[in-house]
mmCIF file of C-alpha atoms in Angstrom:
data_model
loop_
_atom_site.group_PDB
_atom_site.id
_atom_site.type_symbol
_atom_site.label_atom_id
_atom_site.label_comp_id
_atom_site.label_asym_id
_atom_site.label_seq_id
_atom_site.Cartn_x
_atom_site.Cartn_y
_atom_site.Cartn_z
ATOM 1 C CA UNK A 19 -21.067 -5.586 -10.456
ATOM 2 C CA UNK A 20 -17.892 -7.350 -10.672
ATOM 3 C CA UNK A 21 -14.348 -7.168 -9.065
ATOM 4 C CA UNK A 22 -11.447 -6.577 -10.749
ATOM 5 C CA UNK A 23 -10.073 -9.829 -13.283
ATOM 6 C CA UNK A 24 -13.293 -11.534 -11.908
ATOM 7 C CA UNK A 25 -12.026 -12.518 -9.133
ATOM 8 C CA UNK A 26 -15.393 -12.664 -7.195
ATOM 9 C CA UNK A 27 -18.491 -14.091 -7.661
ATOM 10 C CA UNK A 28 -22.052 -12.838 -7.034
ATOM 11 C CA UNK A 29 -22.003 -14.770 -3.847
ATOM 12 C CA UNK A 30 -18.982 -13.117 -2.639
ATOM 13 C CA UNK A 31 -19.972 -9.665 -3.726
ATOM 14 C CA UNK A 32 -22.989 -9.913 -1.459
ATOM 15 C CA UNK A 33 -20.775 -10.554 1.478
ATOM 16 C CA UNK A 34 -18.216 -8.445 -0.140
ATOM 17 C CA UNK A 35 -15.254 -10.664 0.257
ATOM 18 C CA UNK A 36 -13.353 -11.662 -2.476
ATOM 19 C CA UNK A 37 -11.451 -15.259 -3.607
ATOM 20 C CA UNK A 38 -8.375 -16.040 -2.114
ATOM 21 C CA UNK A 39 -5.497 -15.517 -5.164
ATOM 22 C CA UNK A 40 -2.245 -16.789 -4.291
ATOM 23 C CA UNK A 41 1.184 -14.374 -5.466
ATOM 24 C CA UNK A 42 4.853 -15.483 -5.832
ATOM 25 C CA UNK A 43 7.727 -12.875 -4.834
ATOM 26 C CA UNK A 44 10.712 -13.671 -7.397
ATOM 27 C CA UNK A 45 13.908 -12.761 -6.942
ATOM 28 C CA UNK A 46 16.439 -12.441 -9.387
ATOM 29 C CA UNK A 47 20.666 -11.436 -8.815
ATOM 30 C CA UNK A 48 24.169 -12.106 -10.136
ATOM 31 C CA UNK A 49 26.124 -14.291 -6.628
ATOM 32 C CA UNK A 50 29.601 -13.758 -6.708
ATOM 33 C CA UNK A 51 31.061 -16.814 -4.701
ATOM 34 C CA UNK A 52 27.950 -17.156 -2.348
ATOM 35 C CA UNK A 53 24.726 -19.576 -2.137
ATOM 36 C CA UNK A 54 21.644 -19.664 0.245
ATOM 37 C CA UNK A 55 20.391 -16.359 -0.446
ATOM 38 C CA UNK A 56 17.363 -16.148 2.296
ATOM 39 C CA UNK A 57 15.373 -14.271 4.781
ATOM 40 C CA UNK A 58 16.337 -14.419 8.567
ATOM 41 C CA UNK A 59 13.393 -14.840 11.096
ATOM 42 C CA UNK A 60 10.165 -15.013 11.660
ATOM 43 C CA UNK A 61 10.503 -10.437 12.114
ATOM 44 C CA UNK A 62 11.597 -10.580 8.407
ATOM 45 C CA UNK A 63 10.529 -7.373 7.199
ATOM 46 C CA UNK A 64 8.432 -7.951 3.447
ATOM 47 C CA UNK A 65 7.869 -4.596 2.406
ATOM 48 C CA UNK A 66 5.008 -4.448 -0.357
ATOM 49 C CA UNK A 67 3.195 -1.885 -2.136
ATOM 50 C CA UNK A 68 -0.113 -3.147 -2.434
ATOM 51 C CA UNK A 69 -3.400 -2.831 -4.206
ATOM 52 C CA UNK A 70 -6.929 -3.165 -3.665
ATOM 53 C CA UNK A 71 -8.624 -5.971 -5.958
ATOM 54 C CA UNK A 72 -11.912 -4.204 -5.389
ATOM 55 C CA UNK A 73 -11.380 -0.191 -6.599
ATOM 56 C CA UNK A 74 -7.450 -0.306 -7.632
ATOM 57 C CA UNK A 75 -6.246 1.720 -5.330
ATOM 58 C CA UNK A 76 -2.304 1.370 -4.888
ATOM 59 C CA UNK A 77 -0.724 2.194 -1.362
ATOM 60 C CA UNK A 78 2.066 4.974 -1.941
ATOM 61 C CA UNK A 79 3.886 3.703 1.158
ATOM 62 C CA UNK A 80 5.883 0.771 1.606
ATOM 63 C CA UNK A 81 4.303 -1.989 3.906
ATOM 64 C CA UNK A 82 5.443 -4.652 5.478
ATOM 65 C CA UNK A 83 4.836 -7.884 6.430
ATOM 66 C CA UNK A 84 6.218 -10.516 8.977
ATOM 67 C CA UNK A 85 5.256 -13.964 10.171
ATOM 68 C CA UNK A 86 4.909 -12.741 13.280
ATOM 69 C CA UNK A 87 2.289 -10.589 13.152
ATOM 70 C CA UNK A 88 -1.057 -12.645 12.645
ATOM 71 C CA UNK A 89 -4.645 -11.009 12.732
ATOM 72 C CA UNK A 90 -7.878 -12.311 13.159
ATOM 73 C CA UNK A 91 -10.112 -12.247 10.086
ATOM 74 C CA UNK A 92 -13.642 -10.987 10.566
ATOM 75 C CA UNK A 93 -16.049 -13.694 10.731
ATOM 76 C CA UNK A 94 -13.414 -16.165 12.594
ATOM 77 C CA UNK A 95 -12.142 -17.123 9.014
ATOM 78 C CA UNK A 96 -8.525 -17.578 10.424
ATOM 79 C CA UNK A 97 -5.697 -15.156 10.224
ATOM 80 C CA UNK A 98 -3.688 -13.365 7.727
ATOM 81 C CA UNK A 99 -0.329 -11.691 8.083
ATOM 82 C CA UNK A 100 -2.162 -8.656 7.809
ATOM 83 C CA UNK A 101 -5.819 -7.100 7.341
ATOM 84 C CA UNK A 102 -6.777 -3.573 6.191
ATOM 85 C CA UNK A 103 -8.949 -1.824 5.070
ATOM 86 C CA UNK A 104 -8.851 -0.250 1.815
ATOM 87 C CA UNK A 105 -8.860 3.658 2.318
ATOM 88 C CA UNK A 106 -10.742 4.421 -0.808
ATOM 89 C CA UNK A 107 -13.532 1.911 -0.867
ATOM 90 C CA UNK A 108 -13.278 0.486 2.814
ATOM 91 C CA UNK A 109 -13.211 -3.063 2.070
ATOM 92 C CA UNK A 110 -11.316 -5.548 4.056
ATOM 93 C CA UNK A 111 -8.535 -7.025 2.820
ATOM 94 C CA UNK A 112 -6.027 -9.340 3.581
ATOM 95 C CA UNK A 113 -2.734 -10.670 2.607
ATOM 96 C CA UNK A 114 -1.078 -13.963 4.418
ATOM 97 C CA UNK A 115 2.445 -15.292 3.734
ATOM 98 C CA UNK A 116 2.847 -19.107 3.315
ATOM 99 C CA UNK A 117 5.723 -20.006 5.424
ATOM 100 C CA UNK A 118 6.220 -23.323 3.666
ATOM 101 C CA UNK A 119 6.915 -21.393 0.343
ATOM 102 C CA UNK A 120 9.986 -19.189 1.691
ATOM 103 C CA UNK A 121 13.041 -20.585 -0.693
ATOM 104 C CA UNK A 122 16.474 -20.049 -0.691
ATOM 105 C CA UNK A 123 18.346 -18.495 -3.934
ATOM 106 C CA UNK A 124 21.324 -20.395 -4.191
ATOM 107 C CA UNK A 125 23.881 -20.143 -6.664
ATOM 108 C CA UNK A 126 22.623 -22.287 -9.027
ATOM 109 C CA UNK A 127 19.663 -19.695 -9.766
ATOM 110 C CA UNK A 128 22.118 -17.167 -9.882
ATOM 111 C CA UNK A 129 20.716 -14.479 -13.065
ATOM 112 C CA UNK A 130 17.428 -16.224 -13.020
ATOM 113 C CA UNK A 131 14.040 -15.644 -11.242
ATOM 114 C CA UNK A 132 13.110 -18.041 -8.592
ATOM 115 C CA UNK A 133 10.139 -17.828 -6.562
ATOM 116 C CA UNK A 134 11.653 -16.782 -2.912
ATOM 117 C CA UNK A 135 7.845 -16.818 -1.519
ATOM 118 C CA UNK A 136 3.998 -16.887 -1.596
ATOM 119 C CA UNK A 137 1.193 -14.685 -0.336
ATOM 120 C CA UNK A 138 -2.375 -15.667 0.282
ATOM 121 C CA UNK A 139 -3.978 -12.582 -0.833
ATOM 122 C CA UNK A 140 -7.973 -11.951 -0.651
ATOM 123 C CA UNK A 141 -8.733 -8.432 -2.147
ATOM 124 C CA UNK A 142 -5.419 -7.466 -2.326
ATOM 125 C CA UNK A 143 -2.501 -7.638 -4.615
ATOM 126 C CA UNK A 144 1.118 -7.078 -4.265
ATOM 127 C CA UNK A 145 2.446 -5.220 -7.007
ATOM 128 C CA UNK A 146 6.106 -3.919 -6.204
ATOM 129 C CA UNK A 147 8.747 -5.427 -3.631
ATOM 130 C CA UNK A 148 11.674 -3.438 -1.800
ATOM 131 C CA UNK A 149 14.567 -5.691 -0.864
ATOM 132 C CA UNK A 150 16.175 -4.821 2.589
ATOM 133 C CA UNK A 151 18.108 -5.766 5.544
ATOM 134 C CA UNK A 152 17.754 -8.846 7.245
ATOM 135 C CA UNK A 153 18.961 -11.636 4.473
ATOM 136 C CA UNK A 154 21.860 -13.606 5.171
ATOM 137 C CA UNK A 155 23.767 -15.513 2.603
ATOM 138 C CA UNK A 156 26.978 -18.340 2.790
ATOM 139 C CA UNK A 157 30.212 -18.551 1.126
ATOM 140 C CA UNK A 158 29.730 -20.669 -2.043
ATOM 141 C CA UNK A 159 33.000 -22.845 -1.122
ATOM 142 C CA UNK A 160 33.826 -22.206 2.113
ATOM 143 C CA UNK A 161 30.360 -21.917 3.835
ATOM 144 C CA UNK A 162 31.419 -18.571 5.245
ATOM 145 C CA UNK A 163 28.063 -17.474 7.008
ATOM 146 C CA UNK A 164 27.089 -13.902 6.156
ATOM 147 C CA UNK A 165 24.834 -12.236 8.037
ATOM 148 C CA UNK A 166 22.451 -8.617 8.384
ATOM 149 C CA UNK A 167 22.732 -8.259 4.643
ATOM 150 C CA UNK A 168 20.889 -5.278 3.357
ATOM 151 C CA UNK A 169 19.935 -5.446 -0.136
ATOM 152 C CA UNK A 170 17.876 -2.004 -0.331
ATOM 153 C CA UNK A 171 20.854 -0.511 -2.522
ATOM 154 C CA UNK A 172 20.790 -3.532 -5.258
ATOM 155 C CA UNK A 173 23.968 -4.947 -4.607
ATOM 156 C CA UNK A 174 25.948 -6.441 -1.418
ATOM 157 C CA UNK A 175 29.746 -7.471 -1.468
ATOM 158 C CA UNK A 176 32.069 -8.158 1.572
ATOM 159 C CA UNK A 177 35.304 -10.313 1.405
ATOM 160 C CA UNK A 178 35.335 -14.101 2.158
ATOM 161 C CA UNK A 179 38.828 -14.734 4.633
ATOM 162 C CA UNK A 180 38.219 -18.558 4.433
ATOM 163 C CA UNK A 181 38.113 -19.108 0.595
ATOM 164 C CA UNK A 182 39.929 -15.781 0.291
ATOM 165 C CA UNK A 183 38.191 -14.187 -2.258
ATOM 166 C CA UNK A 184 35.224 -11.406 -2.874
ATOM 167 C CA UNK A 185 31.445 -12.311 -2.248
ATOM 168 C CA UNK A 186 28.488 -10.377 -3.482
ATOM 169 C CA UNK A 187 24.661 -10.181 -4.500
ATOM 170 C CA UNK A 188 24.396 -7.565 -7.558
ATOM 171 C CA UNK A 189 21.973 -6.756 -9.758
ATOM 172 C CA UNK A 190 19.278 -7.355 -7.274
ATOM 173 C CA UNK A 191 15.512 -7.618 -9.035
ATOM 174 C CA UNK A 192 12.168 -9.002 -8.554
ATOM 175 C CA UNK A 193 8.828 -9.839 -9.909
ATOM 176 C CA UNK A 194 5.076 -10.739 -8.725
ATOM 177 C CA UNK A 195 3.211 -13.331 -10.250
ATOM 178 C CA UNK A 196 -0.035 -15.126 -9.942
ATOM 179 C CA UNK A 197 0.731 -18.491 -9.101
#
């Protein structure tokens, strides 16, 4: 037997744990007269749909992920961001997020995809991404700090008083990929 895209080998069938696969998040938006697009905190709320690497199984809720939560792995492996166990074939899985690889989007990406993050997954895979609250963002020319921006409609705008003129994230996307 084999795991899904062979990402096992025999060895780690027989202790049924699977390779650690690292994800990037990307993130892709028009910016209207702002830069330094970014998560706020370590409570940063990631919420994933996920699936299992072992049996496909996707989770029909949102999850979510912070770097504050941190949870032993069995067998005093480390921790990950978060383990569970997969309610269709009851393996143990785990997904981490690298706090090194948390990026700003700044205006120069502005209409592309930029990695914004990466997750250390083992068995699991995240496959969507829901944007929202808890970015913050600056003016573009004035450095205007914006703050408890909520991105779960698509699109943010307020109104800069400094430069005097209209900021906004639109056209909010995303992607996974294997990195």
């Amino acid at each position: 037997r084999s795991c899904r895209r062979a990402l096992c080998t025999d060895a780690d069938l027989a202790a049924r744990e699977c390779k650690m696969v690292k994800y990037g998040l990307q993130f892709k938006a028009t910016l209207e007269n702002v830069t330094n697009v970014r998560p706020v905190g370590e409570d940063f709320r990631w919420f994933l749909k996920l699936k299992c690497g072992n049996c496909g199984e996707v989770s029909d809720k949102w999850q979510y992920i912070t770097l504050m939560e941190n949870t032993p792995l069995k067998g005093g492996r480390g921790s990950a961001s978060m383990v569970q166990k997969c309610k269709l074939c009851s393996r143990e899985n785990s997904i981490d997020i690298l706090k090194d690889t948390i990026t700003p989007y700044n205006a120069d990406d502005s209409e592309r995809f930029k990695t914004m993050v990466q997750f250390e997954c083992r068995g699991l895979e995240p496959v969507d991404f829901q944007a929202q609250a808890g970015f913050a963002a600056q003016g573009a020319e004035s450095g205007t700090p914006f703050s408890e921006i909520n991105l779960q409609e698509g699109d943010w705008n307020d109104y800069d008083e400094k430069s005097k003129e209209s900021v906004g994230i639109y056209e909010v996307t995303h992607k996974v990929i294997k990195c």
